[in-house]
mmCIF file of C-alpha atoms and ligand atoms in Angstrom:
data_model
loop_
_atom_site.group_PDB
_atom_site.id
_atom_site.type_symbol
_atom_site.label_atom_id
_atom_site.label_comp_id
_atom_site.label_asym_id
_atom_site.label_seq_id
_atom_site.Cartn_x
_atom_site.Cartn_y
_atom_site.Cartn_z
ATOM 1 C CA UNK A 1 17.286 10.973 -6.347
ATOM 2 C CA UNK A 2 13.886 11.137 -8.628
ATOM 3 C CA UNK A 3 15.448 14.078 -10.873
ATOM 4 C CA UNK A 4 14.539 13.358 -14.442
ATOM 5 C CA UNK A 5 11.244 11.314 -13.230
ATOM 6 C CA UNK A 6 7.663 12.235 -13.914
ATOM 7 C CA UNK A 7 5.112 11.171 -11.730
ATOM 8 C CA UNK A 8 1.355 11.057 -11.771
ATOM 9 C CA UNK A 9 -0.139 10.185 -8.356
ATOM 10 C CA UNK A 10 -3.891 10.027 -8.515
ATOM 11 C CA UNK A 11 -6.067 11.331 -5.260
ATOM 12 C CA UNK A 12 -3.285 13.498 -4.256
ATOM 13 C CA UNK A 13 -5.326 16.889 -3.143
ATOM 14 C CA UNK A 14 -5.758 15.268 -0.021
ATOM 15 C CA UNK A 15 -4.504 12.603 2.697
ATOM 16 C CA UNK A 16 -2.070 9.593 1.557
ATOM 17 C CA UNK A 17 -1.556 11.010 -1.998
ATOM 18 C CA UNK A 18 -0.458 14.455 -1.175
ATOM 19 C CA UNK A 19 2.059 13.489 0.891
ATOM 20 C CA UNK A 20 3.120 10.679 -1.773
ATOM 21 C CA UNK A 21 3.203 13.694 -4.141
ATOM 22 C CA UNK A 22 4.989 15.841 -1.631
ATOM 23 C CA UNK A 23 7.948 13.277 -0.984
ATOM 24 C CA UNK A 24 8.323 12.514 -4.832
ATOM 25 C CA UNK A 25 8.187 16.283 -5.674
ATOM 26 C CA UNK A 26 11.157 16.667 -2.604
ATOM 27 C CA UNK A 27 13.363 13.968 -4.060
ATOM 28 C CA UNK A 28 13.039 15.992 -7.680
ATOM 29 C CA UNK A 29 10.499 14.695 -9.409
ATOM 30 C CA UNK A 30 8.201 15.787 -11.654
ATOM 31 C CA UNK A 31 4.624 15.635 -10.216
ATOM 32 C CA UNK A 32 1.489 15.685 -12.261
ATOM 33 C CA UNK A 33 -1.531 15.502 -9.203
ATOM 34 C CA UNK A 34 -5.481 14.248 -9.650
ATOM 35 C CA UNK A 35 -7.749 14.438 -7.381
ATOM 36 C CA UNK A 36 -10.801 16.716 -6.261
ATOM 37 C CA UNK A 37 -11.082 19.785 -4.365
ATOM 38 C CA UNK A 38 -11.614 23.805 -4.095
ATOM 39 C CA UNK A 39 -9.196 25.097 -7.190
ATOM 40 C CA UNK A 40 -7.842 28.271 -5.531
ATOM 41 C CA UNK A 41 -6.363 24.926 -3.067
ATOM 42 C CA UNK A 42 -5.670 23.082 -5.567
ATOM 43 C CA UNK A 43 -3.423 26.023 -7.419
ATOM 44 C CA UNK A 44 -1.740 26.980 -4.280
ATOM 45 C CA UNK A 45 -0.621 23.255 -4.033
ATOM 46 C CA UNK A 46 0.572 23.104 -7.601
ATOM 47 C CA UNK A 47 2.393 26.083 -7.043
ATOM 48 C CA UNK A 48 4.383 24.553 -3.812
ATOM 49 C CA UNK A 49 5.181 21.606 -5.329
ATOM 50 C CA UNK A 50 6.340 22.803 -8.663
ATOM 51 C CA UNK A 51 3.142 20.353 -9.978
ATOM 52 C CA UNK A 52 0.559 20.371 -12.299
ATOM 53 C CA UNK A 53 -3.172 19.026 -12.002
ATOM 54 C CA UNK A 54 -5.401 16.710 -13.793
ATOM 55 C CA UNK A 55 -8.955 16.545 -12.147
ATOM 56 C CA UNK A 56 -10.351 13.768 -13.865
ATOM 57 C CA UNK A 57 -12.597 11.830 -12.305
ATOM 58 C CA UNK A 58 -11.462 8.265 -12.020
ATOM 59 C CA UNK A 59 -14.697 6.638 -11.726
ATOM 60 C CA UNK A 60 -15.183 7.191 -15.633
ATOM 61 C CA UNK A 61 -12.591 5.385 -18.121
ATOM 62 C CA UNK A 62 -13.424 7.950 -20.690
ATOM 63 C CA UNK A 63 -12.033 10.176 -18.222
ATOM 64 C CA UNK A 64 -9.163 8.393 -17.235
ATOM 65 C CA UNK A 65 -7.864 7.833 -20.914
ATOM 66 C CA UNK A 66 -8.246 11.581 -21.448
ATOM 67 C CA UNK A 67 -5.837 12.396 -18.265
ATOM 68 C CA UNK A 68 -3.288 10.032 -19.581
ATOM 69 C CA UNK A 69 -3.370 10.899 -23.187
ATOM 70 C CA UNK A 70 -2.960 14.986 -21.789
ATOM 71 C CA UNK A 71 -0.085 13.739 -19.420
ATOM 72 C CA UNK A 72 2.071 11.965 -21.603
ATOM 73 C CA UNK A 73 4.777 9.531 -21.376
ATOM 74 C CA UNK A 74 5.424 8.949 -17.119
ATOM 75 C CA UNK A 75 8.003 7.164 -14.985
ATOM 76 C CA UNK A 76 5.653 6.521 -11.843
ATOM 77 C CA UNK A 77 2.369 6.026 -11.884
ATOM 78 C CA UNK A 78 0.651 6.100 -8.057
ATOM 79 C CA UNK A 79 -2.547 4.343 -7.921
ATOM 80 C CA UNK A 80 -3.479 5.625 -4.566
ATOM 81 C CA UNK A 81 -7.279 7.619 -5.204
ATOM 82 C CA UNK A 82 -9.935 5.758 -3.204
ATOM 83 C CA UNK A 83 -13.061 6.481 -1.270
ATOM 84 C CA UNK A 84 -14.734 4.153 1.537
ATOM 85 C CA UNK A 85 -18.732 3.081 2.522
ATOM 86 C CA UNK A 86 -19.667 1.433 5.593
ATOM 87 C CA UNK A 87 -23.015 -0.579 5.872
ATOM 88 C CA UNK A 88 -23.813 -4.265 5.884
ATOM 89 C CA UNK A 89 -23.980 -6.038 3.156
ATOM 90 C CA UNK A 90 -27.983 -6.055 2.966
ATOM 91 C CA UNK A 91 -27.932 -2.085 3.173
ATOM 92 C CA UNK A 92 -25.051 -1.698 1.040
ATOM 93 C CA UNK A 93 -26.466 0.910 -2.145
ATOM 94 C CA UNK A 94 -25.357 -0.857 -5.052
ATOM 95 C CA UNK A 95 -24.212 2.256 -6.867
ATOM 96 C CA UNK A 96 -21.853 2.846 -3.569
ATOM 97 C CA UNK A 97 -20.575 -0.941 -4.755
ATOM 98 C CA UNK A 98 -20.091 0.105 -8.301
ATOM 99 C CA UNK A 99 -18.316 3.585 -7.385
ATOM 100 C CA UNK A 100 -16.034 1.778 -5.031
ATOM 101 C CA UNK A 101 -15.151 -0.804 -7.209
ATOM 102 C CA UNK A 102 -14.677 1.958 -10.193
ATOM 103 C CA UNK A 103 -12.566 4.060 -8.065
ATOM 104 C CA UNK A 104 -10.627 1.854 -6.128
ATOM 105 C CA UNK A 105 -9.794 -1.076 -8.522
ATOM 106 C CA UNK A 106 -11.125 -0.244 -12.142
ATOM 107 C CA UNK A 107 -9.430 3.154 -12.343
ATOM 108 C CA UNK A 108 -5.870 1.124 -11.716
ATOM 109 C CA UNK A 109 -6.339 -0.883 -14.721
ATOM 110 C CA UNK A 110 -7.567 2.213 -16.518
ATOM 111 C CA UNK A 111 -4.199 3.965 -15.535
ATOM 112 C CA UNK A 112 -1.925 1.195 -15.778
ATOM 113 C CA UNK A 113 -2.830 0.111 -19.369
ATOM 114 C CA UNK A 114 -2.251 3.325 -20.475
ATOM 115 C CA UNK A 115 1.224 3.615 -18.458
ATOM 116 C CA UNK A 116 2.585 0.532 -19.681
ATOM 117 C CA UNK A 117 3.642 1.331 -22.872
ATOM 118 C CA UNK A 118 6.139 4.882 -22.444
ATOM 119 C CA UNK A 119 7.949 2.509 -19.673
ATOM 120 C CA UNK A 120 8.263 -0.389 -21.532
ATOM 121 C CA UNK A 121 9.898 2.486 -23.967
ATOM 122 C CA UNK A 122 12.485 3.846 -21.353
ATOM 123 C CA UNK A 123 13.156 0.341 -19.757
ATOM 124 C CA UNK A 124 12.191 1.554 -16.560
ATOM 125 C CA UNK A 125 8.802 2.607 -14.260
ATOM 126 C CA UNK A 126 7.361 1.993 -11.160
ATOM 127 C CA UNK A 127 3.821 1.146 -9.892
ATOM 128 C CA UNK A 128 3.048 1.594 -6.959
ATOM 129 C CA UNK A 129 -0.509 0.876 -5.642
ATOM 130 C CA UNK A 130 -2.164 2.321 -2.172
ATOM 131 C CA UNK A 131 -3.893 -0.801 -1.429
ATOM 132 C CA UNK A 132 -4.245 -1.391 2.565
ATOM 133 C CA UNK A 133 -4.862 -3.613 5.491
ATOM 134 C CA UNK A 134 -7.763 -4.364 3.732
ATOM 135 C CA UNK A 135 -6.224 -6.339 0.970
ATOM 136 C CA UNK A 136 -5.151 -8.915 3.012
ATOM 137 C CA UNK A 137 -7.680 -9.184 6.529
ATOM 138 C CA UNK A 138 -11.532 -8.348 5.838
ATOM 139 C CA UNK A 139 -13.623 -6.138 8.326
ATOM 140 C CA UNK A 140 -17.560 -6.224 8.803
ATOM 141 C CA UNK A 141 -19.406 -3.868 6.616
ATOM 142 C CA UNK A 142 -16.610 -2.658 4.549
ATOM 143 C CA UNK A 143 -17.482 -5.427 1.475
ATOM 144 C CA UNK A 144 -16.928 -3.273 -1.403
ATOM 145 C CA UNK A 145 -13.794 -2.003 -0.102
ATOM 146 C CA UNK A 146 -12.104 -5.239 1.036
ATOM 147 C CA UNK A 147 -12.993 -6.873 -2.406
ATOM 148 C CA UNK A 148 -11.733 -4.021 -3.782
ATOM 149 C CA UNK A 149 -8.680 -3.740 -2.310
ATOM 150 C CA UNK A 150 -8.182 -8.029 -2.627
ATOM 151 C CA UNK A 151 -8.553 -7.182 -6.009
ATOM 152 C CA UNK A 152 -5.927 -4.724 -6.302
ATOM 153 C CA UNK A 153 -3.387 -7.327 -4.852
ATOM 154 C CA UNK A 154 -4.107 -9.468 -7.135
ATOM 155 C CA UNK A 155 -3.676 -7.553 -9.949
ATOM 156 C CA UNK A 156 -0.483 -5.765 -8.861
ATOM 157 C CA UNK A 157 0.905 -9.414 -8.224
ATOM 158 C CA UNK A 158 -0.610 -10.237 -12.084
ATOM 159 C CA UNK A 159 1.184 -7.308 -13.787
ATOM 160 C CA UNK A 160 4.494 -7.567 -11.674
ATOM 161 C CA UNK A 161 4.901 -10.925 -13.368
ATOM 162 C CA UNK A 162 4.185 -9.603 -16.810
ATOM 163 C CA UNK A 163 6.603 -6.874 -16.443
ATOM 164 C CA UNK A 164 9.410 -7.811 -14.400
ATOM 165 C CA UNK A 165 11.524 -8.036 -17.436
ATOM 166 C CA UNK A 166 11.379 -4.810 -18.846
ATOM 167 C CA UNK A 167 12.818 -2.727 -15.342
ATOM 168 C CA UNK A 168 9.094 -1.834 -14.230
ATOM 169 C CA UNK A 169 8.064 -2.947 -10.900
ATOM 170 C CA UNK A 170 4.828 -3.271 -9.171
ATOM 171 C CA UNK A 171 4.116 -2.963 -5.510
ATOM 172 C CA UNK A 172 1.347 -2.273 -3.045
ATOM 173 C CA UNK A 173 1.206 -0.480 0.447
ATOM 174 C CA UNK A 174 -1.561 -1.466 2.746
ATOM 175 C CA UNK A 175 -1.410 0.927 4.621
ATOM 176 C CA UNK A 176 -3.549 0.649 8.319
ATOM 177 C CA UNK A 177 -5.195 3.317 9.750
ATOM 178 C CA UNK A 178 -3.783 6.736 8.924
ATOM 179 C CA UNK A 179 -5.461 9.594 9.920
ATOM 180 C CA UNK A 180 -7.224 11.881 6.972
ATOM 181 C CA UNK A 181 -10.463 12.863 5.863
ATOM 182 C CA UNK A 182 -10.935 8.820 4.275
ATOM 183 C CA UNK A 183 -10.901 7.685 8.033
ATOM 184 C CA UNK A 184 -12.674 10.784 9.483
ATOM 185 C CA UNK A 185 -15.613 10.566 7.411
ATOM 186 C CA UNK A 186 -16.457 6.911 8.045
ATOM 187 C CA UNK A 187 -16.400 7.161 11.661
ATOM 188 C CA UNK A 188 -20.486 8.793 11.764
ATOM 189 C CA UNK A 189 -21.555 5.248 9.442
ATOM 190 C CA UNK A 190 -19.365 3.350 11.556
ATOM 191 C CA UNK A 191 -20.924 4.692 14.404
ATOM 192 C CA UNK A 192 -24.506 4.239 13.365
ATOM 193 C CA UNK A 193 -23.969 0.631 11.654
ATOM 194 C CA UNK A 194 -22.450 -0.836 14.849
ATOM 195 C CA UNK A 195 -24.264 1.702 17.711
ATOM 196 C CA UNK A 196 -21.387 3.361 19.324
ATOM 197 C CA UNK A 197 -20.283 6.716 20.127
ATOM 198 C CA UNK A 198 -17.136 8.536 18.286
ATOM 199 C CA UNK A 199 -14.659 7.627 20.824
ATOM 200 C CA UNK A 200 -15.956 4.314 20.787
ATOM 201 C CA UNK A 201 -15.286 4.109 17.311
ATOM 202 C CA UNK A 202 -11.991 5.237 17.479
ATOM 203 C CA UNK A 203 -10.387 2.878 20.176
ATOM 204 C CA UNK A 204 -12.473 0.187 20.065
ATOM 205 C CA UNK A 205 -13.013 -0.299 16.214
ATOM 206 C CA UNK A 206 -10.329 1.847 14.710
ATOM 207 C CA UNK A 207 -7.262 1.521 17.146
ATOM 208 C CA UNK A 208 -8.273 -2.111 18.224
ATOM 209 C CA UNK A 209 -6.949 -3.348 14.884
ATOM 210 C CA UNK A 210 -3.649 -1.956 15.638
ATOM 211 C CA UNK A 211 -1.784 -3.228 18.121
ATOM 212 C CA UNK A 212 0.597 -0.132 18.584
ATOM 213 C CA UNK A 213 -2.298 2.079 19.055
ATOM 214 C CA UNK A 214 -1.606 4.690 17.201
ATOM 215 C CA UNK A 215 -2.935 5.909 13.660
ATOM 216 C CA UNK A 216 -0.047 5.154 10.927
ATOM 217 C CA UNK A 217 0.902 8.876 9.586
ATOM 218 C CA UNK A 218 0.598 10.041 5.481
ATOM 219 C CA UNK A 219 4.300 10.657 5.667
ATOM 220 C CA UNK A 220 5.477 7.069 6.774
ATOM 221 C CA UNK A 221 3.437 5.601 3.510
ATOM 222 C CA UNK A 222 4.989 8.506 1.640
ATOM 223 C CA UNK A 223 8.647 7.422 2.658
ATOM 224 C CA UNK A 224 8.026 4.015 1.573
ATOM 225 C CA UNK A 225 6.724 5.094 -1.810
ATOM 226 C CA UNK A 226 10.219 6.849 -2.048
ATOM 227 C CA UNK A 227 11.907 4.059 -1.640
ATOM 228 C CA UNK A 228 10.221 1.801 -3.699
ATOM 229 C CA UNK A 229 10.923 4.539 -6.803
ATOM 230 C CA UNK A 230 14.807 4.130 -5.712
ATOM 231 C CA UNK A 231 17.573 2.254 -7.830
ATOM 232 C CA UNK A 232 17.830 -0.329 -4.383
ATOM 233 C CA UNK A 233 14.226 -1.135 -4.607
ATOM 234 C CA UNK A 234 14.829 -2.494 -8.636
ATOM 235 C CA UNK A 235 14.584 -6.061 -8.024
ATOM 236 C CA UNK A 236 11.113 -5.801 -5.123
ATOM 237 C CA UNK A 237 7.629 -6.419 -7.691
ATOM 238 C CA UNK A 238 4.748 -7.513 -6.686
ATOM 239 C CA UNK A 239 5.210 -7.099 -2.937
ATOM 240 C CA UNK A 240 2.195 -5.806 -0.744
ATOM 241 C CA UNK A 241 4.247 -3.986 2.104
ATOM 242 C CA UNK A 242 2.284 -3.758 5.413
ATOM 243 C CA UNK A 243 2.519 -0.508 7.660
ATOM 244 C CA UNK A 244 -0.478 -1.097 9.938
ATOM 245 C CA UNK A 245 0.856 -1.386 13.338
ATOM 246 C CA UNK A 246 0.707 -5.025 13.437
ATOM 247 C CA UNK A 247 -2.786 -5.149 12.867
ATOM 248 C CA UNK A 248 -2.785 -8.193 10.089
ATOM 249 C CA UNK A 249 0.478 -10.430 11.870
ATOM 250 C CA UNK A 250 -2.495 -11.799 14.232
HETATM 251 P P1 LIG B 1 -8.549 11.011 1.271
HETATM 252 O O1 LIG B 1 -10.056 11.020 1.308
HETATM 253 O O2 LIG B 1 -7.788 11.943 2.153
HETATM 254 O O3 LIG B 1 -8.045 11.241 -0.229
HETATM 255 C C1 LIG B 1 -8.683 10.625 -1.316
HETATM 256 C C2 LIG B 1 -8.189 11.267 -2.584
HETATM 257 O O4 LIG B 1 -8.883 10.661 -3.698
HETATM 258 C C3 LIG B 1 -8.492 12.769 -2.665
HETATM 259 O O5 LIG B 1 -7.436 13.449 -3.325
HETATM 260 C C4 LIG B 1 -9.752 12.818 -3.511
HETATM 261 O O6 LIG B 1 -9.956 14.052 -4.171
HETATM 262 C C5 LIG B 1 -9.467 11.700 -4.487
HETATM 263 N N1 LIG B 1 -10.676 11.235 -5.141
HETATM 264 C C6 LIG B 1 -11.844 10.840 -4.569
HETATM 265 N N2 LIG B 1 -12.740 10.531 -5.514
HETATM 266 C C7 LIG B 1 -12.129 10.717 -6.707
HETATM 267 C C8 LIG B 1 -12.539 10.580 -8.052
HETATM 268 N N3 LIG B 1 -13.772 10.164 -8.361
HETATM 269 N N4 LIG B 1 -11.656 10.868 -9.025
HETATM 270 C C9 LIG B 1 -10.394 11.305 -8.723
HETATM 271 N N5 LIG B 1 -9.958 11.455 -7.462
HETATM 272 C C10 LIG B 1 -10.819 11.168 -6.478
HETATM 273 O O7 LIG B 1 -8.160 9.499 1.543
HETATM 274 P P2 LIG B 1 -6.799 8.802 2.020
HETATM 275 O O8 LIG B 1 -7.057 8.252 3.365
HETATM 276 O O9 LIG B 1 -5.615 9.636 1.776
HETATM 277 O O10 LIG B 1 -6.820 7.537 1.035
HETATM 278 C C11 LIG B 1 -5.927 7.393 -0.058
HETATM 279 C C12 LIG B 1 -5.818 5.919 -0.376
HETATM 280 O O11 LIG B 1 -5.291 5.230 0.740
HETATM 281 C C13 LIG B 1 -7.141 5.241 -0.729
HETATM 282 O O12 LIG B 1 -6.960 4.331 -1.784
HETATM 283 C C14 LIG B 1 -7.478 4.503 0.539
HETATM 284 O O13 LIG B 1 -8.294 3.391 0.321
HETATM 285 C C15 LIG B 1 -6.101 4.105 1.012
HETATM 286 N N6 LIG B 1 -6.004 3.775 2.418
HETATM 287 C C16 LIG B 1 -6.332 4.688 3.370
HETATM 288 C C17 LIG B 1 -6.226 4.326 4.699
HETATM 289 C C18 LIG B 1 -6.573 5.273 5.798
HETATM 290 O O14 LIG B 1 -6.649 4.824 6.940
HETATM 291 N N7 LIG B 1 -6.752 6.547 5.548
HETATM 292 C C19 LIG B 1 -5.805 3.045 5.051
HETATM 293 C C20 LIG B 1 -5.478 2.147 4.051
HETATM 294 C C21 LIG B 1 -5.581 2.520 2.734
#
């Protein structure tokens, strides 16, 4: 279905993104990946999925310009690299603020401006941005990454409306929790900012926002991604599709 497409889907050595990447590379596309991680992994995934890799580091627009100038003209851009700090707001480092602001806002724009113009070319794109539960419902402690993710609502909303006549959509997935390293490694902060032990965490914190109790899987966001780059998904822009269980219909 995505033969002929080339798509760059940033954060995808790991979690959400990879299996993004894998269920764009199944459907035939072309997959560029970014992310971090040990290169002998990183290889062995390029090799399975028929990809190549761009490590740039998104929190650095010099770097993010450089990775899209080397990539080239692309048909789907996946804005899905993003990291996660929990502390309250009068512990919160400031350079944790800035980094998750860089990384999970910023480095959209970054990508997106540079996108624009090779769709505008063809007529056609998609944009698809892992936002999450957290673009539309706050939680304590997580202020950087709720504004963040607010924020990249609002501006996949902004440039929906700019581009809906040239055959490029714009969409977000808020995805609740889905289990990967993101949601692993925040459960020892979450644990000491709110005094609880890791099962604690977990059902009372984690789970308790969902009402089906169970942790949303990489491959269910990765399906809807697929759909969104399909022919019957044309005329859905600047949508923010929910998969979190239920947790933000309270
Ligand atoms: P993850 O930690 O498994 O993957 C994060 C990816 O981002 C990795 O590939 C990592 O290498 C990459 N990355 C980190 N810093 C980077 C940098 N400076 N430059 C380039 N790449 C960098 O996390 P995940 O859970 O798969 O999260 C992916 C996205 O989904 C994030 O935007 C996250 O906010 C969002 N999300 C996750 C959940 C969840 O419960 N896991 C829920 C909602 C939204």
């Amino acid at each position: 279905m995505l033969k002929d497409r080339r798509a760059l889907v940033t954060g995808s050595t790991s979690g959400i993104g990879l299996a993004i990447a894998r269920a764009l590379a199944a459907e035939g596309a072309e997959v560029i990946l970014n992310g971090l991680g040990d290169p002998a992994a990183i290889r062995q995934l390029c090799e399975e999925l028929g990809a190549t890799h761009n490590g740039a580091n998104l929190m650095d627009p010099a770097a993010i310009a450089g990775m899209m100038e080397e990539v080239g003209p692309i048909d789907i851009l996946v804005n899905n690299a993003g990291m996660q700090h929990v502390a309250p707001v009068e512990d919160f480092p400031p350079e944790k603020w800035d980094s998750i602001i860089a990384l999970n806002l910023s480095a959209a724009f970054h990508t997106t401006r540079a996108a624009v113009p090779g769709m505008k070319a063809k007529g056609w794109g998609r944009i698809i941005n892992t936002a999450s539960a957290h673009s539309l419902a706050a939680s304590p402690f997580k202020s950087a990454y709720v504004a963040a993710k607010h924020g990249l609502a609002g501006f996949t909303k902004t440039i929906a409306l700019e581009l809906a006549t040239h055959g490029i959509t714009a969409n977000c997935i808020s995805p609740g929790y889905v289990w990967t390293p993101l949601v692993e490694n925040q459960i020892p902060d979450t644990m000491a900012a709110r005094g609880l032990t890791r099962e604690a965490v977990i059902n009372d914190v984690l789970l308790a926002k969902q009402p089906t109790k169970s942790f949303v899987l990489p491959e269910d966001v990765a399906a809807m991604a697929v759909f969104l780059c399909g022919e019957a998904a044309r005329n859905i822009t600047g949508a923010n599709y929910t998969i979190d269980g239920g947790w933000t219909a309270e």
